[in-house]
PDB file of C-alpha atoms in Angstrom:
ATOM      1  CA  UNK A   1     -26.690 -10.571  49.989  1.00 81.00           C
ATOM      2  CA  UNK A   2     -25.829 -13.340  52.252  1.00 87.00           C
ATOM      3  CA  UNK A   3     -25.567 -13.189  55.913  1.00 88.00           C
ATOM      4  CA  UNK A   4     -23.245 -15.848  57.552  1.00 91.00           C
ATOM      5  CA  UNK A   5     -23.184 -17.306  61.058  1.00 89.00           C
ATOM      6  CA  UNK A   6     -22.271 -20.163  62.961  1.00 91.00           C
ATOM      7  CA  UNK A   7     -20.344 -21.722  65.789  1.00 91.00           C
ATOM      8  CA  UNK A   8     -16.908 -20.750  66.464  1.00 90.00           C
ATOM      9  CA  UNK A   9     -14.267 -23.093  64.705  1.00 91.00           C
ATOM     10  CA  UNK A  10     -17.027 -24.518  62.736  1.00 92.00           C
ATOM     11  CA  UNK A  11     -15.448 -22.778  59.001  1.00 92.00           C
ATOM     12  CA  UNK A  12     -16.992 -19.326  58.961  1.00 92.00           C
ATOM     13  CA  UNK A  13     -14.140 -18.001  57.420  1.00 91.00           C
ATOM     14  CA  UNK A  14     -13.292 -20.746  55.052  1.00 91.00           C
ATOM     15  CA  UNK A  15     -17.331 -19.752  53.903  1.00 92.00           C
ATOM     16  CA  UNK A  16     -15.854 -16.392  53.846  1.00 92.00           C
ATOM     17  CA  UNK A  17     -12.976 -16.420  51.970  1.00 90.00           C
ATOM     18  CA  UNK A  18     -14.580 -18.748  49.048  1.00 87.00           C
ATOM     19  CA  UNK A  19     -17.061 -15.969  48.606  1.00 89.00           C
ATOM     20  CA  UNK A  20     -14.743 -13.438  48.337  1.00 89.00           C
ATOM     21  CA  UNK A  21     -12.696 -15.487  45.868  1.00 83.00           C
ATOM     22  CA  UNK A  22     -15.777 -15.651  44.055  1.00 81.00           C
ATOM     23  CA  UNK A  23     -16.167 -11.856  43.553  1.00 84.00           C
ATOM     24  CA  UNK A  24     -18.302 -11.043  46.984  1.00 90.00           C
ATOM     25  CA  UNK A  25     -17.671  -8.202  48.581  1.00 92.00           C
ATOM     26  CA  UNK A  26     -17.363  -9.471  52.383  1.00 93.00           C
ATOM     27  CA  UNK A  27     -16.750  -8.019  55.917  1.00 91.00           C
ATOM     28  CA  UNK A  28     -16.089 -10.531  58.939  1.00 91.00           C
ATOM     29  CA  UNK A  29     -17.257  -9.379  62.107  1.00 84.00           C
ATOM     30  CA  UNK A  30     -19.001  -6.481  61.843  1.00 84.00           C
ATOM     31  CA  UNK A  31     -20.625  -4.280  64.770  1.00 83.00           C
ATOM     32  CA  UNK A  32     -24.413  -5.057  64.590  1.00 82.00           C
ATOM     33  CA  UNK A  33     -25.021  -0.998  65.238  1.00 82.00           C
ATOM     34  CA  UNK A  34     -23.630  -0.865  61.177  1.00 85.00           C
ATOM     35  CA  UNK A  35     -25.288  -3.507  59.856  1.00 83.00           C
ATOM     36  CA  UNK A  36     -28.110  -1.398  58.316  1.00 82.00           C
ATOM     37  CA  UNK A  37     -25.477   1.148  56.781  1.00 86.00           C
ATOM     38  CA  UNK A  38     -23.551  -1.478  55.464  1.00 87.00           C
ATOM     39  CA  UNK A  39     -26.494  -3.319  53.508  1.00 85.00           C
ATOM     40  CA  UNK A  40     -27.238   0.295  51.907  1.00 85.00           C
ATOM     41  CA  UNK A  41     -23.461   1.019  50.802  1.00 89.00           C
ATOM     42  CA  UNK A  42     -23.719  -2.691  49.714  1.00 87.00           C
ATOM     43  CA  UNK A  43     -26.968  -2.097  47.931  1.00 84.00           C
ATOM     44  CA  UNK A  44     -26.026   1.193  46.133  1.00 87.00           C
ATOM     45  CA  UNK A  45     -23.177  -0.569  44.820  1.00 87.00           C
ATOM     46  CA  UNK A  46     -24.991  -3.229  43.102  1.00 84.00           C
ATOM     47  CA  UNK A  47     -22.532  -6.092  44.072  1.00 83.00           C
ATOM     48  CA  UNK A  48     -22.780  -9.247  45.647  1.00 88.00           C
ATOM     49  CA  UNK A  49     -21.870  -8.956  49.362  1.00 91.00           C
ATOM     50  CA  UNK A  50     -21.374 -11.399  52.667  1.00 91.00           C
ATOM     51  CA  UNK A  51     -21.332 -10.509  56.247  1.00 90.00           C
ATOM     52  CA  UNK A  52     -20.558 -12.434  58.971  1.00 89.00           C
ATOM     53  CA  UNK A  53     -22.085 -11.472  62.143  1.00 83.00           C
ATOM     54  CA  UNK A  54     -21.702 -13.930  65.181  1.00 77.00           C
ATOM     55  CA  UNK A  55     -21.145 -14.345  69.158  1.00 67.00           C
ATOM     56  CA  UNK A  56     -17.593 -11.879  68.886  1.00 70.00           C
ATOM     57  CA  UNK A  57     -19.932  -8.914  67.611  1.00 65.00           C
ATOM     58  CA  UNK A  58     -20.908  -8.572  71.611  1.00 61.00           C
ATOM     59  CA  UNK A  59     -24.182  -9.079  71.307  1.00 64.00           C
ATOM     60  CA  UNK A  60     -26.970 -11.962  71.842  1.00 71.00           C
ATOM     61  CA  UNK A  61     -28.446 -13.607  69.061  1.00 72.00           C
ATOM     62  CA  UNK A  62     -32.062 -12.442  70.023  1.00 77.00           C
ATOM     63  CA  UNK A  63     -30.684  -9.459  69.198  1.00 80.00           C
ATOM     64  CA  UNK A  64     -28.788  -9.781  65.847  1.00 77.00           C
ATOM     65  CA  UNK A  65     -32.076 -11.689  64.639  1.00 77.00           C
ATOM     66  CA  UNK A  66     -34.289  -8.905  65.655  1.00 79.00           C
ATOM     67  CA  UNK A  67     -32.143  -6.850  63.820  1.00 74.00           C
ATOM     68  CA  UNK A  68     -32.387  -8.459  60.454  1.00 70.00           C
ATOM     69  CA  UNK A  69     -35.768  -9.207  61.055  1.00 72.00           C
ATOM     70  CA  UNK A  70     -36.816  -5.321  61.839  1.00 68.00           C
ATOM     71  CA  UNK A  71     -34.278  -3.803  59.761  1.00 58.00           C
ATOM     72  CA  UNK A  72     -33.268  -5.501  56.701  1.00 56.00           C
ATOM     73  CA  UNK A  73     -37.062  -7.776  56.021  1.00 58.00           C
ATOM     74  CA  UNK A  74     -36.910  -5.555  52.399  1.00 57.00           C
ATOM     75  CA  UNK A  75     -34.209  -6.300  51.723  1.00 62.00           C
ATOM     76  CA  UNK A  76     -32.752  -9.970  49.856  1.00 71.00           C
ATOM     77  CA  UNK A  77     -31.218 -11.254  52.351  1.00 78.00           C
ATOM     78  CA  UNK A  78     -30.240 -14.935  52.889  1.00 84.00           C
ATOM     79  CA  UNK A  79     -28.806 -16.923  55.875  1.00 87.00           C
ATOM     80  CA  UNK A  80     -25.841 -19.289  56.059  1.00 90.00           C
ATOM     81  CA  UNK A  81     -25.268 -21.112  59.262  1.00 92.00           C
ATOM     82  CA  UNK A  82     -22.127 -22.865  59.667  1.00 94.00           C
ATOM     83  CA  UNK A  83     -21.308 -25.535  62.859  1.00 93.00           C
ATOM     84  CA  UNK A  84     -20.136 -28.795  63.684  1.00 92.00           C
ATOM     85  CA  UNK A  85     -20.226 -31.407  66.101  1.00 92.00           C
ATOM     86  CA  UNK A  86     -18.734 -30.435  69.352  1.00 92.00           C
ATOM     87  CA  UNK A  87     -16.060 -33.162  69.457  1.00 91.00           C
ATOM     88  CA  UNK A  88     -14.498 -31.720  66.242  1.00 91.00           C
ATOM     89  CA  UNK A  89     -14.736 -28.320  67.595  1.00 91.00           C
ATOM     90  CA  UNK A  90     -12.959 -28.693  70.877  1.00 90.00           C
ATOM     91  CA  UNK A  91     -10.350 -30.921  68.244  1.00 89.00           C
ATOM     92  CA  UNK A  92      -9.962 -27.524  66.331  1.00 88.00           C
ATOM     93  CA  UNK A  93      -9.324 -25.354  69.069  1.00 86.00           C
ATOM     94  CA  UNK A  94      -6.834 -27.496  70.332  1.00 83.00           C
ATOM     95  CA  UNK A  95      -4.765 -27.948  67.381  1.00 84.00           C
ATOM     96  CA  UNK A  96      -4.990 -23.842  66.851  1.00 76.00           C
ATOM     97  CA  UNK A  97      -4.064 -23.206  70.279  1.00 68.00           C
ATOM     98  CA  UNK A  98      -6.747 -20.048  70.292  1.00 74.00           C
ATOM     99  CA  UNK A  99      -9.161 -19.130  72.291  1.00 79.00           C
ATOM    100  CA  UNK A 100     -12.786 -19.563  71.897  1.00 81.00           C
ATOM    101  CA  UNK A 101     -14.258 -16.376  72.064  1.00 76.00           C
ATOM    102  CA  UNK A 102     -17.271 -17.390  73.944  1.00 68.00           C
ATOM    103  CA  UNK A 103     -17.368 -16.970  77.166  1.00 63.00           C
ATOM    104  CA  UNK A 104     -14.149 -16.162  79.012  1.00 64.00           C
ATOM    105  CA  UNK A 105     -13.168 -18.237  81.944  1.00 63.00           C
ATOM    106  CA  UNK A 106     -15.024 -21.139  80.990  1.00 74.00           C
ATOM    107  CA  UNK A 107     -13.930 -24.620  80.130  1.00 84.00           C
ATOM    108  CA  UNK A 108     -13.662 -25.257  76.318  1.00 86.00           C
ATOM    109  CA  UNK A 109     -16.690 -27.707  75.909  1.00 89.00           C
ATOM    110  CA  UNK A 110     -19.065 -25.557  78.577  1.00 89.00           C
ATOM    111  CA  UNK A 111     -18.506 -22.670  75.891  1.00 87.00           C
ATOM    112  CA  UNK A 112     -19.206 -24.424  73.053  1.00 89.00           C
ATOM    113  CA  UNK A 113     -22.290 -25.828  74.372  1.00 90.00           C
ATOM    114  CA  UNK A 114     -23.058 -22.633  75.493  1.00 88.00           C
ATOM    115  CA  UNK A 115     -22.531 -21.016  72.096  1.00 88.00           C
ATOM    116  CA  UNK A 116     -24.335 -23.646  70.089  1.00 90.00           C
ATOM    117  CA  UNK A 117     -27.451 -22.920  72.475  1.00 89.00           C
ATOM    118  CA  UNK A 118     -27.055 -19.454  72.171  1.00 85.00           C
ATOM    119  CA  UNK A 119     -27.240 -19.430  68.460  1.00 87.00           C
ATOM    120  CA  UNK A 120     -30.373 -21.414  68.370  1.00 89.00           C
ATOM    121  CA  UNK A 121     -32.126 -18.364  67.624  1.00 85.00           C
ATOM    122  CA  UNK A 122     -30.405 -17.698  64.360  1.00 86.00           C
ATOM    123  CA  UNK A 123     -29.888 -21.649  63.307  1.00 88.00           C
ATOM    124  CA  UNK A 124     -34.118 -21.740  63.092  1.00 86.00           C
ATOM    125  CA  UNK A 125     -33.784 -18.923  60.571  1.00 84.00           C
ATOM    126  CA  UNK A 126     -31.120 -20.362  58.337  1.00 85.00           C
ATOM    127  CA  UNK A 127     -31.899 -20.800  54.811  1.00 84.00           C
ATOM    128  CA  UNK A 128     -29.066 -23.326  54.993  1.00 87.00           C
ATOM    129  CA  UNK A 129     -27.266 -25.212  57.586  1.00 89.00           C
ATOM    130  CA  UNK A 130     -23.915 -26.292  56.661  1.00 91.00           C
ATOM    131  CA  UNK A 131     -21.965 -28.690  59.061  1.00 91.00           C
ATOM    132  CA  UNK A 132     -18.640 -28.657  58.199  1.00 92.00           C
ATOM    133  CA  UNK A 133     -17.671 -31.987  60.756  1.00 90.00           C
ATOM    134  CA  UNK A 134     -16.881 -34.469  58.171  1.00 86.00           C
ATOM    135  CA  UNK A 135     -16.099 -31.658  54.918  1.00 85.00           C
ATOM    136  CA  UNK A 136     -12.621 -30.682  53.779  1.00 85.00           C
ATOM    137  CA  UNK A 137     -12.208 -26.840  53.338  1.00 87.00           C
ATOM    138  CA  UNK A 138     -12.331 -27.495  50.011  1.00 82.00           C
ATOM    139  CA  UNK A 139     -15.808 -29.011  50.183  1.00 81.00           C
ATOM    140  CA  UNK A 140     -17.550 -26.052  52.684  1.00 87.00           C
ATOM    141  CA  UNK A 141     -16.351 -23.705  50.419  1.00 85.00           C
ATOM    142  CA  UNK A 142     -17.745 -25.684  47.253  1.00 80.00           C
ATOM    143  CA  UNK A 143     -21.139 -26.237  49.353  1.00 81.00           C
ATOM    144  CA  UNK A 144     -21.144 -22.435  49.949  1.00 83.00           C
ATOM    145  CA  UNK A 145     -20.870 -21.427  46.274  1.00 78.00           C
ATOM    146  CA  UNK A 146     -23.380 -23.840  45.577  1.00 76.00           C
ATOM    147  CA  UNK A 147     -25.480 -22.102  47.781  1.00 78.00           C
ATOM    148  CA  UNK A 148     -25.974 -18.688  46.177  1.00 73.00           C
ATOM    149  CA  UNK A 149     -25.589 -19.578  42.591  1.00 69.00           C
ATOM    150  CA  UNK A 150     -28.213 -20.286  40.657  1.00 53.00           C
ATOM    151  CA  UNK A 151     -28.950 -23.429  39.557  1.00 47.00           C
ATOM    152  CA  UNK A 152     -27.814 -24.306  36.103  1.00 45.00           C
ATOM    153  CA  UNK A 153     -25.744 -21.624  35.786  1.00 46.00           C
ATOM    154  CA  UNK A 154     -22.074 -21.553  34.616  1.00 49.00           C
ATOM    155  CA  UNK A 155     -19.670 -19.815  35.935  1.00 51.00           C
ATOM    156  CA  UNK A 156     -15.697 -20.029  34.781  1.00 48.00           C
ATOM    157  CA  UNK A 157     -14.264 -19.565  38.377  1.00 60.00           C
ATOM    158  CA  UNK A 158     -10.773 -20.235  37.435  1.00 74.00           C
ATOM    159  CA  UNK A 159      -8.767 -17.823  35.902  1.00 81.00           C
ATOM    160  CA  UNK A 160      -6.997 -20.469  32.501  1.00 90.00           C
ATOM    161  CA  UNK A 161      -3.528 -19.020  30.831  1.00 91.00           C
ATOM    162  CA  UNK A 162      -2.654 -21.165  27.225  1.00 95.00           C
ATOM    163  CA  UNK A 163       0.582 -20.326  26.540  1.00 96.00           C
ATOM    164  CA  UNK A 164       3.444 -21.677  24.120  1.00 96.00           C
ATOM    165  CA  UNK A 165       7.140 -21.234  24.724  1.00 96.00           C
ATOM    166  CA  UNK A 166      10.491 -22.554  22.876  1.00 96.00           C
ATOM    167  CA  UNK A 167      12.791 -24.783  25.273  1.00 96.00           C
ATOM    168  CA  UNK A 168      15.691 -23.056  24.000  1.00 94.00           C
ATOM    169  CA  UNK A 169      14.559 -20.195  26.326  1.00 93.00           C
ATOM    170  CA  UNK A 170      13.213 -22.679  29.376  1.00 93.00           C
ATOM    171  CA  UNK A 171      10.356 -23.613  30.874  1.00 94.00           C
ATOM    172  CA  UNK A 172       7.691 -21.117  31.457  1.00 92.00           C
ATOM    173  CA  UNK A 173       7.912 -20.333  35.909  1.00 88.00           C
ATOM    174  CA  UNK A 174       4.302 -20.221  35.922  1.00 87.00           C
ATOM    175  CA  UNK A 175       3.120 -23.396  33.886  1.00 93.00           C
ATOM    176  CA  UNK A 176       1.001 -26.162  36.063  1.00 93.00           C
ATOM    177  CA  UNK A 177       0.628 -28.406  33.385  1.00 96.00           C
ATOM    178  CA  UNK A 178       3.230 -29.107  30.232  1.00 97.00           C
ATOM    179  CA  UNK A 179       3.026 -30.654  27.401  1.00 98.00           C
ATOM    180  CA  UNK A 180       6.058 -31.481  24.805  1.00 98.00           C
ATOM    181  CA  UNK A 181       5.215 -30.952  21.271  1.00 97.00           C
ATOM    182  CA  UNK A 182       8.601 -31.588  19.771  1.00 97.00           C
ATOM    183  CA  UNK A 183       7.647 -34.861  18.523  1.00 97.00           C
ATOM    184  CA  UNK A 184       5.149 -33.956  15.634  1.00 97.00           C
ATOM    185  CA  UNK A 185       6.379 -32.705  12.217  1.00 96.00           C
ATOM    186  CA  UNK A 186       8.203 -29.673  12.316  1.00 97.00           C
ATOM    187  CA  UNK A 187       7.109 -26.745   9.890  1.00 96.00           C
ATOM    188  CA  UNK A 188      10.502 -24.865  10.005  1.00 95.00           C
ATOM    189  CA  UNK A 189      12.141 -27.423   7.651  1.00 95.00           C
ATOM    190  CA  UNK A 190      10.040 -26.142   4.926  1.00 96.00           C
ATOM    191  CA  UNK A 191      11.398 -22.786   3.590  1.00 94.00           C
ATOM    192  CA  UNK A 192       8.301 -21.302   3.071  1.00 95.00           C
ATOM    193  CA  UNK A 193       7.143 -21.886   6.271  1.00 96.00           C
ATOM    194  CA  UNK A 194       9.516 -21.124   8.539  1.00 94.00           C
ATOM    195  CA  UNK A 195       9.041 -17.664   8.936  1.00 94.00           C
ATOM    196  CA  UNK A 196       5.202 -18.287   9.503  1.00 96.00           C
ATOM    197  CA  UNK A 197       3.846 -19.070  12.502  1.00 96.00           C
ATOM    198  CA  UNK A 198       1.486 -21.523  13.831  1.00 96.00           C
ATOM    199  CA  UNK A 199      -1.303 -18.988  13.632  1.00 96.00           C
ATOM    200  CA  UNK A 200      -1.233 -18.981   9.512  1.00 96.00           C
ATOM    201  CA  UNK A 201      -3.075 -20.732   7.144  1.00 96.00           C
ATOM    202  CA  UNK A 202      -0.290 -22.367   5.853  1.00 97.00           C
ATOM    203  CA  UNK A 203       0.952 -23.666   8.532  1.00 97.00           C
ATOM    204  CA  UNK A 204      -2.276 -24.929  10.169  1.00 97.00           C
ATOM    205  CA  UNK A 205      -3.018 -26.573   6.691  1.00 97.00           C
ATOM    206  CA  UNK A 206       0.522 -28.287   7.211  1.00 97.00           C
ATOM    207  CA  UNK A 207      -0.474 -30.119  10.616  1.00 97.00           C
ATOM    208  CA  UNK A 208      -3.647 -30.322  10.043  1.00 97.00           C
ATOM    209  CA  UNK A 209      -2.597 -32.831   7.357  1.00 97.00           C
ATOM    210  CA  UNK A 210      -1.012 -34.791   9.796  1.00 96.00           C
ATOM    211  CA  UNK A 211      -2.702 -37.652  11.503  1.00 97.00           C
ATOM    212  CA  UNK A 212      -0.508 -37.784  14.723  1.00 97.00           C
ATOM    213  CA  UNK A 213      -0.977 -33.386  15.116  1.00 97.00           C
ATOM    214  CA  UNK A 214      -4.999 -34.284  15.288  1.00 97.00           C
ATOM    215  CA  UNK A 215      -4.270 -37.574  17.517  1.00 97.00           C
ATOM    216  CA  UNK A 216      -2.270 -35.243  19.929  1.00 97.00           C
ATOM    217  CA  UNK A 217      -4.748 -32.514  20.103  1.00 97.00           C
ATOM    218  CA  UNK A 218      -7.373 -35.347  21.097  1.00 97.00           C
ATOM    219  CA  UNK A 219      -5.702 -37.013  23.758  1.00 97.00           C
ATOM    220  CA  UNK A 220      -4.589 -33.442  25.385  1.00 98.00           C
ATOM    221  CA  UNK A 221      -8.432 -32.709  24.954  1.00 97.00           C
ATOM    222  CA  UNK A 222      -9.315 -36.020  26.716  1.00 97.00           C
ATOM    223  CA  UNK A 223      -6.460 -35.743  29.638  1.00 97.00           C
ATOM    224  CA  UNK A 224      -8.152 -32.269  30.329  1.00 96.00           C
ATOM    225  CA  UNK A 225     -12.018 -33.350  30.403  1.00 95.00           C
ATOM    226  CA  UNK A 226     -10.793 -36.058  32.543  1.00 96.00           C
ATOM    227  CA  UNK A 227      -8.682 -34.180  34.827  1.00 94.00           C
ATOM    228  CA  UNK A 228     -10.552 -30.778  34.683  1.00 92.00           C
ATOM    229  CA  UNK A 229     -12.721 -31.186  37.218  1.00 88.00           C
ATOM    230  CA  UNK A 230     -10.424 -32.387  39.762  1.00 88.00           C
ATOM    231  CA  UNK A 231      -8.223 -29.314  39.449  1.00 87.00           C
ATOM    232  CA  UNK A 232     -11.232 -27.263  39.879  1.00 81.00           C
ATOM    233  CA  UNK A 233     -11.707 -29.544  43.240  1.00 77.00           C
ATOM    234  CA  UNK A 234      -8.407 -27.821  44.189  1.00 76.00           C
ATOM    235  CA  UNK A 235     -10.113 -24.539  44.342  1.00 68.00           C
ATOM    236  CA  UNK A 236      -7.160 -23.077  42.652  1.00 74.00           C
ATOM    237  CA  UNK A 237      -7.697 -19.692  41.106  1.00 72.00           C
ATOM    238  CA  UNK A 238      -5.155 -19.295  38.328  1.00 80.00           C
ATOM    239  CA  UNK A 239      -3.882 -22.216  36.128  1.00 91.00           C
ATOM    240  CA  UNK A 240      -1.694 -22.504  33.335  1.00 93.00           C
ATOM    241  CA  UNK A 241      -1.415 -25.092  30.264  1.00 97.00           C
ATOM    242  CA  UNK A 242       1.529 -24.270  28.311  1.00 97.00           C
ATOM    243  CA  UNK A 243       2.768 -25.882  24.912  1.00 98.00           C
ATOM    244  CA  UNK A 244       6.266 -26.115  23.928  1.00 97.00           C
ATOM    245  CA  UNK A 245       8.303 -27.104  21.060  1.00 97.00           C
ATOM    246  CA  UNK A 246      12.022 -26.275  19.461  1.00 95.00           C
ATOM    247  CA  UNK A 247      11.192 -22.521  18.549  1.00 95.00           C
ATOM    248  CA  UNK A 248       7.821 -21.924  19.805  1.00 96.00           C
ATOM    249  CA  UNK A 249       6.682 -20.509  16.735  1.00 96.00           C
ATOM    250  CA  UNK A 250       4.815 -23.469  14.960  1.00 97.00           C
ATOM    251  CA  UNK A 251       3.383 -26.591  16.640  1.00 97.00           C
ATOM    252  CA  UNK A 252       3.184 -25.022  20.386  1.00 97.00           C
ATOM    253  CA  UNK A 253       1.314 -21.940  18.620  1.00 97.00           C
ATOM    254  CA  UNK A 254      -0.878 -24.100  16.886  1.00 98.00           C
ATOM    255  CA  UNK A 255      -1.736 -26.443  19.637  1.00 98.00           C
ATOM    256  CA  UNK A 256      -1.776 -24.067  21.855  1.00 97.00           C
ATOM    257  CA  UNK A 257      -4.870 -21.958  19.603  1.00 96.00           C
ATOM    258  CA  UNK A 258      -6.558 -25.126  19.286  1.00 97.00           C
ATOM    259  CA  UNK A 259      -6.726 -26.305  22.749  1.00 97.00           C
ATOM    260  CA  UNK A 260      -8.261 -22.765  24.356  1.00 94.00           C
ATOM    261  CA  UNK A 261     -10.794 -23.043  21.528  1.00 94.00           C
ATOM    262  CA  UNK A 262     -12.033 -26.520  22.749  1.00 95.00           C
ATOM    263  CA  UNK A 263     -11.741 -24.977  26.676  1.00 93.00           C
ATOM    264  CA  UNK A 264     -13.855 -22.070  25.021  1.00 90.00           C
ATOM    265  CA  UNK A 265     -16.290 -24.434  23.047  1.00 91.00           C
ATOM    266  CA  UNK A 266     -16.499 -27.279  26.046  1.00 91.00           C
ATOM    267  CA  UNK A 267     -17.842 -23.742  28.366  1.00 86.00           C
ATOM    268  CA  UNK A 268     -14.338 -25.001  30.952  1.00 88.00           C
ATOM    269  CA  UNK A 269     -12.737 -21.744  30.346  1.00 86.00           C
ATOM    270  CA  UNK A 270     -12.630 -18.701  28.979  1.00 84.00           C
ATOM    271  CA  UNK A 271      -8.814 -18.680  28.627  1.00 89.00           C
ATOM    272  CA  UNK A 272      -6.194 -16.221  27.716  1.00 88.00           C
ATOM    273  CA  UNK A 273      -3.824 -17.041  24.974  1.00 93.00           C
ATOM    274  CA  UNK A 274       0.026 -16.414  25.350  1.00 92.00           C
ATOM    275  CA  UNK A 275       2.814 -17.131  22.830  1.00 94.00           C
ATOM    276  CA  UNK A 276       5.811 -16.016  24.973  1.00 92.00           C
ATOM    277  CA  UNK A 277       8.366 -16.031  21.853  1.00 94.00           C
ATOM    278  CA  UNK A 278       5.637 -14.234  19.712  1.00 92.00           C
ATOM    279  CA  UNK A 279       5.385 -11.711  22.626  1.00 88.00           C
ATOM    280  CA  UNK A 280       1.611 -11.832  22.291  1.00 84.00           C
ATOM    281  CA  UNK A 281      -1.185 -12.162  24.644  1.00 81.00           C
ATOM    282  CA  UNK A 282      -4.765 -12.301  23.642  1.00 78.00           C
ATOM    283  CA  UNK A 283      -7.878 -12.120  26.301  1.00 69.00           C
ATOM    284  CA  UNK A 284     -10.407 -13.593  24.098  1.00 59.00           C
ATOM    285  CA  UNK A 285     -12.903 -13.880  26.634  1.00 52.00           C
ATOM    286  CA  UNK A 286     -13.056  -9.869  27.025  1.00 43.00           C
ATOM    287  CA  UNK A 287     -13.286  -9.804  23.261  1.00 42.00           C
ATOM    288  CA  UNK A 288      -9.984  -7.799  23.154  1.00 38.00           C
ATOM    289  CA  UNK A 289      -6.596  -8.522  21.664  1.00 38.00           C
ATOM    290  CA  UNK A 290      -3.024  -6.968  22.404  1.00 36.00           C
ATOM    291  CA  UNK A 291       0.417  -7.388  21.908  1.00 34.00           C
ATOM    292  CA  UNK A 292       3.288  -7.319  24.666  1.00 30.00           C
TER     293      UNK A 292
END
């Protein structure tokens, strides 16, 4: 369980919210009178959780650290301190227009002075100290997961959709990234394969055969592994690659099969597979399979 505190303005939310979007279960602000309940609940349900305790729970930091040191010392718990310089603070609050919670009455830079001294307390206990100055949200909340996951470990935050579609029926609403498959050889001329889809032997033995259909599949491979971990950069949760071609039966099908097993091989994604004309959606990575 992690434990997170800081100055105010300095990103404890942003900390927050990338935990939670990373399956945490996490509670901003709680009283400190429930903090022992609330690590039990949390501990009898066996699930990561975050709390964020800080100067708007009412009470001093001598006393929230005595707290976790006299109440929770069995259990795992580890701190996250957030802050920043007080410059960038005072240039927070003034863009937000709110108030900073500590104290009331008192000009902006004697309260965060006043804060950042009154936290001292909890800052020496920190397991890590993030300042958040110079750091985008995107990078605190990348510095937080790094935090609590272990290192070496792999974990397919983002939710990947690879579907194929016919542009006779439009592009699919949801698609971030398109590619146009209309230009390799088309199985449909071929009577015996028109009523087959890019799924069958016969028709993956047809483009297979093809130079350009392996040359196509390569450089969408190497677009992704270039651009892959950029997206991720964007902290997005859900994205979509989506193939299309004339019926979106054949060559979308097939390079759309293709593709999420290279995401699946290259450990990227564990994607689910969508041919919107062949109604059918398969979540591979839950080792189930299911037709719409």
């Amino acid at each position: 369980m992690l434990l997170i505190s800081g100055l105010s303005g300095a990103g404890k939310s942003t900390v927050l919210h990338a935990l939670e979007d990373a399956g945490f279960f996490c509670t901003d602000n709680l009283p400190l009178e429930m903090l022992r309940e609330w690590s039990m609940i949390m501990q009898a349900r066996k699930r990561p959780a975050a709390v964020c305790l800080d100067a708007r729970s009412g009470f001093t930091a001598q006393a929230i650290r005595r707290t976790i040191e006299e109440n929770l010392a069995e259990d795992e718990w580890q701190l996250l301190f957030v802050e920043a310089e007080d410059e960038v603070l005072q240039r927070r609050f003034s863009t937000v227009k709110r108030r900073h919670p500590y104290p009331a009455g008192v000009d902006l830079m004697d309260s965060i002075r006043q804060e950042r001294e009154s936290l001292l307390p909890i800052r020496s206990m920190a397991d890590l100290i993030l300042d958040s100055s110079h750091l985008t949200p995107y990078e605190l909340a990348d510095n937080a997961e790094q935090f609590w996951r272990k290192p070496g470990s792999k974990r397919h935050r983002m939710s990947c959709t690879v579907m194929s579609f016919s542009y006779k029926h439009g592009l699919p609403a949801m698609a971030d990234m398109v590619f146009d498959m209309r230009f390799l050889p088309n199985p449909h001329y071929l009577p015996e394969l028109a009523q087959q889809t890019g799924r069958d032997s016969d028709v993956i033995a047809f483009l297979e055969a093809r130079d350009e259909v392996g040359e196509a599949l390569e450089r969408v491979c190497q677009w992704l592994a270039f651009s892959w971990p950029m997206i991720q950069k964007e902290r997005k949760q859900y994205f979509t690659i989506a193939f299309g071609c004339s019926g979106g039966r054949h060559r979308s099908v097939y390079m759309a099969e293709r593709l999420a097993d290279w995401l699946k091989a290259e450990e990227m994604a564990l994607p689910v597979i969508q041919h919107r004309e062949l109604a059918i959606v398969e979540r591979r990575h839950a080792g189930q399979e299911g037709e719409e």
